[in-house]
CSV table of C-alpha atoms in Angstrom, one decimal:
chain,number,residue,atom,x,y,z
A,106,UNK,CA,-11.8,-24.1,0.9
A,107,UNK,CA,-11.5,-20.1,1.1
A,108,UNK,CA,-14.3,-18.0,0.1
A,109,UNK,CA,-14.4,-16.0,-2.6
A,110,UNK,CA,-15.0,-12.3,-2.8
A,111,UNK,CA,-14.9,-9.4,-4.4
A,112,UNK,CA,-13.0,-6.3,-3.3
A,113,UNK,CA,-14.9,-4.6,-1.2
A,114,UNK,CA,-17.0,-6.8,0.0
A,115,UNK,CA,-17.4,-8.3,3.5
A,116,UNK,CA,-15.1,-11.0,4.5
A,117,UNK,CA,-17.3,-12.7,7.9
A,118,UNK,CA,-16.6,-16.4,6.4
A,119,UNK,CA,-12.7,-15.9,6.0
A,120,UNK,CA,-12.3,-14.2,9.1
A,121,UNK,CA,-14.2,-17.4,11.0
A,122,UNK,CA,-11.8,-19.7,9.3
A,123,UNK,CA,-8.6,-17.5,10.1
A,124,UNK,CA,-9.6,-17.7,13.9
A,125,UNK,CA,-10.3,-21.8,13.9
A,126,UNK,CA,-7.0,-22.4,12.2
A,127,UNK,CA,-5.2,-20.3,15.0
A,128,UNK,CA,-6.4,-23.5,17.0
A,129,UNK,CA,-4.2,-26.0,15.2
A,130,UNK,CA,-1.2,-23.5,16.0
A,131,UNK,CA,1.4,-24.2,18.7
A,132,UNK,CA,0.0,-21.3,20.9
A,133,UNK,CA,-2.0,-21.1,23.9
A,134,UNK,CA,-5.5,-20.0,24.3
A,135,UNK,CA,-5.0,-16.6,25.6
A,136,UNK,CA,-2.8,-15.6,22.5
A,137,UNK,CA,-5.7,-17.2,20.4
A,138,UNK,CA,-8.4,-15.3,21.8
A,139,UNK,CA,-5.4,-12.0,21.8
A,140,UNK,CA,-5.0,-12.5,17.9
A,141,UNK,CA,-9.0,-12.8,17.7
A,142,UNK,CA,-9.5,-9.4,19.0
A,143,UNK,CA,-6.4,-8.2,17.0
A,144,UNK,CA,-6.8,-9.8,13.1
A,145,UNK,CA,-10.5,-8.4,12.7
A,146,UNK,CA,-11.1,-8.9,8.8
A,147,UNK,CA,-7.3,-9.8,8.0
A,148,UNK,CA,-7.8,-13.6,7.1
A,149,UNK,CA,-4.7,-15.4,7.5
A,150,UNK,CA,-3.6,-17.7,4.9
A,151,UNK,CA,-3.8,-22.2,5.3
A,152,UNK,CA,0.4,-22.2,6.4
A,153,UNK,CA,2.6,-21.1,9.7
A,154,UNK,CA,2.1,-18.2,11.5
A,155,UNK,CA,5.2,-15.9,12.2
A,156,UNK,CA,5.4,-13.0,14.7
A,157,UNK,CA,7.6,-9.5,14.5
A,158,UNK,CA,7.9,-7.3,17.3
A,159,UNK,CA,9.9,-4.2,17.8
A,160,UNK,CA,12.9,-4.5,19.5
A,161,UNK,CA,12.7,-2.7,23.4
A,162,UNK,CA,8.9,-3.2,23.4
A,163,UNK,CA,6.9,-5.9,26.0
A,164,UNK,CA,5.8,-7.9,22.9
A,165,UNK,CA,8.2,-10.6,23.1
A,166,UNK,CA,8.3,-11.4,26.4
A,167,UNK,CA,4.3,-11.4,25.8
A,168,UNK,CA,4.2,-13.6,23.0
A,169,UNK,CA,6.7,-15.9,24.5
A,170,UNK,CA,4.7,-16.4,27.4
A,171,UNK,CA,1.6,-16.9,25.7
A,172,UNK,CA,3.3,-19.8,23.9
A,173,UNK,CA,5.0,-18.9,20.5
A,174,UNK,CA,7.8,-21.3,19.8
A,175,UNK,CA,11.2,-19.1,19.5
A,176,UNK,CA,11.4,-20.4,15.9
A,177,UNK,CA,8.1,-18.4,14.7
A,178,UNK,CA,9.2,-14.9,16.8
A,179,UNK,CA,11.5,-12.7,14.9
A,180,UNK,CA,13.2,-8.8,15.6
A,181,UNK,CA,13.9,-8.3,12.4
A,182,UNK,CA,11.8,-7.9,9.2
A,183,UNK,CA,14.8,-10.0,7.1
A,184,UNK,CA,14.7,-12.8,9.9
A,185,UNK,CA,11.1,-13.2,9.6
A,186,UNK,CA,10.5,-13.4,6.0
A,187,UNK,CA,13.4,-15.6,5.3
A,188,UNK,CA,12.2,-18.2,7.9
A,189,UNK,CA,8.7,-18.1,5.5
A,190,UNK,CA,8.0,-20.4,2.8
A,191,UNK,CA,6.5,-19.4,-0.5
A,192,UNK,CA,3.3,-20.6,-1.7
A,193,UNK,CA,2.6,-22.1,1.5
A,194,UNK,CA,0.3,-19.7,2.5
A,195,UNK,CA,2.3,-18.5,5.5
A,196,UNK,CA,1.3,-15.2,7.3
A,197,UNK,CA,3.9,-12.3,9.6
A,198,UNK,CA,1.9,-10.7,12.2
A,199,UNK,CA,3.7,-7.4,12.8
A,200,UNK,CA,3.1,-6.1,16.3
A,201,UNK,CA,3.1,-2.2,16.9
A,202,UNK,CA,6.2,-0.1,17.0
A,203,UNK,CA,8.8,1.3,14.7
A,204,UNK,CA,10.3,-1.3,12.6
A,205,UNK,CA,13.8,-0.3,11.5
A,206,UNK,CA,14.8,-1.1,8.5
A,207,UNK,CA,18.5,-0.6,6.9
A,208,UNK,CA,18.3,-2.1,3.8
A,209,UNK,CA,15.8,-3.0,1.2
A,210,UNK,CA,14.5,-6.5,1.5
A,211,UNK,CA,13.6,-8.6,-1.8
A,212,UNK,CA,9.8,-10.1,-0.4
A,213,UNK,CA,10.3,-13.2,-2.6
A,214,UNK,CA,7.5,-15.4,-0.8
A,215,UNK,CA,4.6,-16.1,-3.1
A,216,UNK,CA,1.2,-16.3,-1.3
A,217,UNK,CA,1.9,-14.7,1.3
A,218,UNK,CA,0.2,-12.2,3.8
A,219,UNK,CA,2.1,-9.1,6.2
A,220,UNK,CA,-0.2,-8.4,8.9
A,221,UNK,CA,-0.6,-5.4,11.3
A,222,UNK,CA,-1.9,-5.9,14.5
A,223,UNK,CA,-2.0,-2.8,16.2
A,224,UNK,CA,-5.1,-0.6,15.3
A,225,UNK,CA,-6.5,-0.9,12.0
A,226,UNK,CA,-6.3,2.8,12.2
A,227,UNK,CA,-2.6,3.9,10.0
A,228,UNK,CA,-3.3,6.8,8.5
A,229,UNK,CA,-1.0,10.1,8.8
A,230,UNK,CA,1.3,8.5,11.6
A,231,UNK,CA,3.4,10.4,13.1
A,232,UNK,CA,7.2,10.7,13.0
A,233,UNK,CA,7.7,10.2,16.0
A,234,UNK,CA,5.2,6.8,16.8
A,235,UNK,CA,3.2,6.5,19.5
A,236,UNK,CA,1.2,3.1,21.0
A,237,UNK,CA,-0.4,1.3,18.5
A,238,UNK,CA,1.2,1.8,15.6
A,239,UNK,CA,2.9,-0.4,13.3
A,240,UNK,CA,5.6,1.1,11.4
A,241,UNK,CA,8.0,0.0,8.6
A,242,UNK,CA,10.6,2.7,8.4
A,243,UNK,CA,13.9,2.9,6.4
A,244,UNK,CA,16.0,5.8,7.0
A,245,UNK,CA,19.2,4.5,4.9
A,246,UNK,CA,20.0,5.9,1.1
A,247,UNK,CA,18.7,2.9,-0.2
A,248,UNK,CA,15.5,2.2,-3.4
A,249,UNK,CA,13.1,1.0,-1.3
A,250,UNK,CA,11.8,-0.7,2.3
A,251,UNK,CA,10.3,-3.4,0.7
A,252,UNK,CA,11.0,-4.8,-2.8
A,253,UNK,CA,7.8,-7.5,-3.7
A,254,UNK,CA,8.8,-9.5,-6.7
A,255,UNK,CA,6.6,-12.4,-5.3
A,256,UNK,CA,3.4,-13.0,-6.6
A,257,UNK,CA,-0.1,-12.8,-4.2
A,258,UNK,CA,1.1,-11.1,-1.5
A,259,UNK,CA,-1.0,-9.0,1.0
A,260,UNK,CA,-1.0,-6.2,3.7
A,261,UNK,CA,-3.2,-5.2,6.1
A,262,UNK,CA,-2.8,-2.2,8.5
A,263,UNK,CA,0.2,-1.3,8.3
A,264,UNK,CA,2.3,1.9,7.4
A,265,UNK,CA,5.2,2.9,6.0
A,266,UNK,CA,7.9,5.9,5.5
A,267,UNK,CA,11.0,6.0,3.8
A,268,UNK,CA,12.4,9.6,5.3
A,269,UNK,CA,16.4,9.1,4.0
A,270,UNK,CA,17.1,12.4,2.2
A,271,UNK,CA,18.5,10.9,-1.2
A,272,UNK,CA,17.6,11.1,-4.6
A,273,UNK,CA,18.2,6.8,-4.6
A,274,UNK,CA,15.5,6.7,-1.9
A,275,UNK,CA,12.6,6.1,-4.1
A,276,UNK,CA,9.7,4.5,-2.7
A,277,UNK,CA,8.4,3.0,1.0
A,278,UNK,CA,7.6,-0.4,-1.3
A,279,UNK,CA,7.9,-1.0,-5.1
A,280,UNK,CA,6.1,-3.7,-6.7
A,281,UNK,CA,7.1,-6.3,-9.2
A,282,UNK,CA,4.5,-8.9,-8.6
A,283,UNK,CA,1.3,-9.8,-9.9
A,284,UNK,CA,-2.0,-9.9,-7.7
A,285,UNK,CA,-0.9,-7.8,-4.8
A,286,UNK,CA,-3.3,-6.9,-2.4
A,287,UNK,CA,-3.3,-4.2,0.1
A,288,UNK,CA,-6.1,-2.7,2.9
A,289,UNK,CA,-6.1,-0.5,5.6
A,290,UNK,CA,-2.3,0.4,4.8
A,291,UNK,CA,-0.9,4.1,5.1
A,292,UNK,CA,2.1,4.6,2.2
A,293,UNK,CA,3.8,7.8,3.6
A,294,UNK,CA,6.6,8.4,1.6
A,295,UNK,CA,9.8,10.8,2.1
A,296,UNK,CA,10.1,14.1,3.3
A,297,UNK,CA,13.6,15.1,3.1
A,298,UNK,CA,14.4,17.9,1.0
A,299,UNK,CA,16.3,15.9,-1.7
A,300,UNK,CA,13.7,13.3,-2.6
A,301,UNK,CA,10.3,15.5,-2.9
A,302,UNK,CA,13.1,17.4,-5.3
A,303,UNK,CA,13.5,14.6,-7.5
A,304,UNK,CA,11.2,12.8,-9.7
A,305,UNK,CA,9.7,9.5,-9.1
A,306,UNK,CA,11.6,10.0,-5.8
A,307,UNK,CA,10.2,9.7,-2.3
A,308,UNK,CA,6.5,8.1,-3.2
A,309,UNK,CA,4.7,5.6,-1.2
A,310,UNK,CA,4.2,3.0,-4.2
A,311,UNK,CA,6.6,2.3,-7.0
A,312,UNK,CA,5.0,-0.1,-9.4
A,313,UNK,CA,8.2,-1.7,-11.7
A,314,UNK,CA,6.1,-1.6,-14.9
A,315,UNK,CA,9.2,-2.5,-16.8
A,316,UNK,CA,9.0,-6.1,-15.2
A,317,UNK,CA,6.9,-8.4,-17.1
A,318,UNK,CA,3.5,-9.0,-15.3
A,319,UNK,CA,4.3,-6.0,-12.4
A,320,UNK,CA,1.3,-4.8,-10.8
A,321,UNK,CA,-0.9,-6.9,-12.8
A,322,UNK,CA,-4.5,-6.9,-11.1
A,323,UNK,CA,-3.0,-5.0,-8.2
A,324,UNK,CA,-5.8,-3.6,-5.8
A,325,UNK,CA,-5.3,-0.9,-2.7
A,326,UNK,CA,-8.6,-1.0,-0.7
A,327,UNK,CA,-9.1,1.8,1.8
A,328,UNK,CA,-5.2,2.8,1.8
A,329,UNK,CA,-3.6,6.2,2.1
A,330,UNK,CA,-0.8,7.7,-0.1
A,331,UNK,CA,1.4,10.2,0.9
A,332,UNK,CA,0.5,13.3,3.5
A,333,UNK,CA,-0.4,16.6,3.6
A,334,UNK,CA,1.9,16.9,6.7
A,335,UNK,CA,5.0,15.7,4.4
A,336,UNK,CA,7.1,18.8,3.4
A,337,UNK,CA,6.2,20.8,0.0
A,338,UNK,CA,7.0,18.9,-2.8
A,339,UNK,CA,8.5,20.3,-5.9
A,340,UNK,CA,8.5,18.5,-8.8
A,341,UNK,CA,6.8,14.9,-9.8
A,342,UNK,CA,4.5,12.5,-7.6
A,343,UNK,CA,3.4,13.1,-4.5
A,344,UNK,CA,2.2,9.2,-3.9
A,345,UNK,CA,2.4,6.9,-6.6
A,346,UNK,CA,4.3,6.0,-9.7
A,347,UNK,CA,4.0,3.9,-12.7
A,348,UNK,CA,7.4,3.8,-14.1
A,349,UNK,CA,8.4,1.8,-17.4
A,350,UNK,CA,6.6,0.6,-20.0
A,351,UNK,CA,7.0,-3.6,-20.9
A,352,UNK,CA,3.6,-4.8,-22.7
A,353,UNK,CA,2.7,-7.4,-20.2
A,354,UNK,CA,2.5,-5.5,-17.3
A,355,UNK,CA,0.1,-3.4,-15.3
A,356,UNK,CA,-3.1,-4.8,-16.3
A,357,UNK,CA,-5.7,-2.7,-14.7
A,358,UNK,CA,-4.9,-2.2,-11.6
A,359,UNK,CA,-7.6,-0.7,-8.9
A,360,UNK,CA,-8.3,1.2,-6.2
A,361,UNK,CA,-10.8,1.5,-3.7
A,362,UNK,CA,-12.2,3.9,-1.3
A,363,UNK,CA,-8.2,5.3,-1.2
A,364,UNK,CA,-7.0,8.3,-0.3
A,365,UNK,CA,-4.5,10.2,-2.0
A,366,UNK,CA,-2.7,13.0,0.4
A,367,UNK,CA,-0.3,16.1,-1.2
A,368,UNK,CA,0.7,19.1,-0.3
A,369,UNK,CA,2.3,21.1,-3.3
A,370,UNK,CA,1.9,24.6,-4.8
A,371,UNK,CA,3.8,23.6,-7.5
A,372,UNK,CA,1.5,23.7,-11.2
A,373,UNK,CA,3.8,20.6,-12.7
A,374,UNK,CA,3.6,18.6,-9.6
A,375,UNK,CA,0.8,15.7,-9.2
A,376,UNK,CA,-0.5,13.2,-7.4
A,377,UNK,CA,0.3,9.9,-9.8
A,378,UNK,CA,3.1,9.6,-12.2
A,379,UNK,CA,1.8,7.0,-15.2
A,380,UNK,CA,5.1,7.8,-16.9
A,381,UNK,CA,4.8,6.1,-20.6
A,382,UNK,CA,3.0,4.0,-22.8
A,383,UNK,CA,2.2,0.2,-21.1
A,384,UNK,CA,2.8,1.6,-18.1
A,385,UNK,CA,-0.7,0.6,-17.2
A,386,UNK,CA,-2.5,-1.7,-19.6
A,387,UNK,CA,-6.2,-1.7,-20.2
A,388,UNK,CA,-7.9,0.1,-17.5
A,389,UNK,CA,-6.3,2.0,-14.4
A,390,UNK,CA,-9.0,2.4,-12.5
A,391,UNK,CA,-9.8,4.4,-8.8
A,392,UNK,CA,-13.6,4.2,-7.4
A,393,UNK,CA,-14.7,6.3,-4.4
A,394,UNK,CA,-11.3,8.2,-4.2
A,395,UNK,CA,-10.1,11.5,-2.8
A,396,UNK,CA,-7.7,13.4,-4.1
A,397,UNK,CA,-6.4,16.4,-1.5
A,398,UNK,CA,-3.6,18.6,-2.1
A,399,UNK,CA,-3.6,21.2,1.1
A,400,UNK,CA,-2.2,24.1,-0.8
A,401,UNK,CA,-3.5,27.8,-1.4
A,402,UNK,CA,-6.3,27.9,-3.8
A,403,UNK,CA,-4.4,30.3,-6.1
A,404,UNK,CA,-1.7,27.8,-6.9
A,405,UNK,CA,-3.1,24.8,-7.1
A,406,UNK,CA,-2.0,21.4,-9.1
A,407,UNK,CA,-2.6,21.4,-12.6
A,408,UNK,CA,-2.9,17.6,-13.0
A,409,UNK,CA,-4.0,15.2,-10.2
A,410,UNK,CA,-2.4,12.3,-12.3
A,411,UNK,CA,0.5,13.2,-14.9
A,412,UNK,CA,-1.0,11.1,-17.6
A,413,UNK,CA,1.9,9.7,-20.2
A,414,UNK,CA,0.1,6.5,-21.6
A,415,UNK,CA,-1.1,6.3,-25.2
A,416,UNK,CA,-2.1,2.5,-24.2
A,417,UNK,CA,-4.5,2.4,-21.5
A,418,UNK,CA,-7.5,4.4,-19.9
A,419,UNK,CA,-8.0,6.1,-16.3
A,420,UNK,CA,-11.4,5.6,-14.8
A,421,UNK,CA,-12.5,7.9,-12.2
A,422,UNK,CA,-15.5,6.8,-10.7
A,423,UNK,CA,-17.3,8.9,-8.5
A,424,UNK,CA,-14.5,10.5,-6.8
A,425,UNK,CA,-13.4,13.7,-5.3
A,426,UNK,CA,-10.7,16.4,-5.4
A,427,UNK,CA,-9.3,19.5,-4.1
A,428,UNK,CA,-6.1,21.5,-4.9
A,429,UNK,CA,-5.7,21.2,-8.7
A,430,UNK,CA,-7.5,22.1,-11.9
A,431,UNK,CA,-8.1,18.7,-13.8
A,432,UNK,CA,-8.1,15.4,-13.4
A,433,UNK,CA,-5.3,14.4,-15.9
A,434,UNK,CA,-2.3,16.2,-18.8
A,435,UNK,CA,-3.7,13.8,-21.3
A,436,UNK,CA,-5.5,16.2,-24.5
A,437,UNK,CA,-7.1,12.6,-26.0
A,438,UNK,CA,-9.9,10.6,-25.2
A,439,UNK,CA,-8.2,8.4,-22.3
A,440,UNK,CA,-9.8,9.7,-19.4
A,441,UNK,CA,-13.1,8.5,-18.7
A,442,UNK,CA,-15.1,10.7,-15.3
A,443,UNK,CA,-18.6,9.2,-14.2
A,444,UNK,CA,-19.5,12.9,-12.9
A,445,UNK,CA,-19.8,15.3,-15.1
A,446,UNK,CA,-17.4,17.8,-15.9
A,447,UNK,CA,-17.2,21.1,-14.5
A,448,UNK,CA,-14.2,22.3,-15.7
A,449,UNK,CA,-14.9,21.7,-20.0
A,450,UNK,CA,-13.4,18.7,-20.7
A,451,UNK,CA,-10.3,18.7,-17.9
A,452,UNK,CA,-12.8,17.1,-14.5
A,453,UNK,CA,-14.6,18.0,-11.8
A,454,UNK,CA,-12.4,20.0,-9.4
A,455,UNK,CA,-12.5,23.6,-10.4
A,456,UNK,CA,-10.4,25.5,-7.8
A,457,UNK,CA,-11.9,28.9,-6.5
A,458,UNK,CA,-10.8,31.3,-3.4
């Protein structure tokens, strides 16, 4: 049986029962005791275990010779999750590099879990990557690296960048699942000139609210989105957008202990895009956030989250902010802070010199 938890919340029990299943695998000891080391708290589901490497590095001659059958050991990111069945439980462990990507690719596995096992470090990597980080990057004018319509899918330490200058280059994943899960993931984002020039264009996270059930009970958990080191964005997002608006979608997502990364001196500009009513439904909720936006304290942000939803509530619960005036453009009573206000009724990040 797996263990329930809550989000948040230590996972010691899971992680035991991730290692003794690697035993049953076709593998050799030294590539258990390897992926010991290397899963820390990313429990892997009950079914197979598949492994991606970058092509050029020494992982596959490694894996190979610690005993992964050439059926379970993939190049590509299409390969590997087309050999996975869906609610199976199966698990991709991603191994460090740059993972090039030239198309989108539809994630249709249900119950399924991407892995990272470089660090668990992700955050702000660098164009250019260096050892121990895993990287899915797309670089072609297409939506998105990784469309997930499936339906309890996860991701642990991984991040991601989708740089192709285009205005149809919208997002590094875009959701259209229920359930997702993601921790310890870094959602870069574009930095060419076109996409942080267009709307809903060049974000980390594209949640397909039009999509019946999309993001429902979605939670990030210690995630980044976006980067300060990305180049000056103009209009719209910087990291996230809901887009769309069908009734049964969206149910109160949440996010924990995230960051959220811009750097814009641009007053319309933002950090979240809820776009229109049912966008989100019920509560959209971020606990122990920051909200950064490394830009001159004279022109700042006006709005950390461009607010658009007549249906649903934003909770911000004990978190921080810099580089913008308040919290949300919504004039009604749909914003709910746990600190008090500093700024009348607009939040809790008044902007001085």
């Amino acid at each position: 049986c797996r263990t329930l938890y809550r989000p948040g919340e230590g996972r010691e029990e899971e992680t035991e029962m991730s290692q003794s299943r690697l035993k049953k695998r076709n593998v050799s000891q030294g590539l258990i005791d390897y992926l010991r080391l290397q899963l820390g708290n990313a429990p892997l589901g009950a079914g197979d275990v598949f492994f991606l490497v970058a092509d050029g590095t020494n992982y596959h001659t490694k894996l190979k010779n610690m005993g992964v059958p050439s059926d379970k050991l993939f190049i590509t990111l299409a390969e590997a999750e087309d050999a996975m069945a869906s609610d199976n439980g199966d698990n991709l462990l991603i191994f460090p590099g740059t993972h090039l990507q030239t198309a989108s690719l539809t994630w249709d596995k249900h119950d399924t879990n991407i892995i990272g096992v470089g660090s668990v470090n992700q955050r702000f990597q660098p164009s250019t990557m260096t050892g121990g980080g895993v990287k899915l990057k797309l670089a072609t004018a297409v939506a998105q690296i990784l469309d997930i319509t499936a339906n309890y899918v996860s991701m642990y330490n991984i991040g991601t960048q989708n740089t192709a200058d285009s205005a149809t280059s919208v997002s590094d994943i875009r959701i259209k699942g229920r359930n997702f899960y993601a921790k310890n993931c870094a959602f870069r984002g574009g930095t060419g000139a076109t996409q942080i020039g267009t709307a809903d264009c060049g974000v980390g996270v594209y949640v397909d609210s039009t999509v019946a059930g999309a993001g429902n009970a979605l939670v990030f958990e210690k995630c980044l989105f976006g980067s300060s080191g990305n180049t000056i964005r103009t209009v719209g997002a910087n990291c996230l957008s809901f887009v769309g608006g069908s009734t049964a979608a969206g149910f109160e997502p949440l996010f924990l202990d995230c960051e959220f990364s811009a750097y814009t001196v641009t007053a319309a500009c933002g950090f979240i895009n809820v776009n229109s009513d049912a966008c989100t439904d019920r509560f959209l909720t971020f606990r122990r956030c920051s909200f950064l936006n490394f830009a001159n304290p004279a022109t700042p942000m006006t709005n950390a989250i461009l607010w658009n939803n007549q249906t649903g509530w934003c909770i911000i619960d004990k978190c921080v902010g810099f580089g913008f005036s308040k919290w949300y453009t919504g004039t009604d009573n749909h914003l709910f802070v746990s600190d008090p206000a500093a700024n009348g009724s607009g939040g809790i990040t008044t902007i001085s010199a």
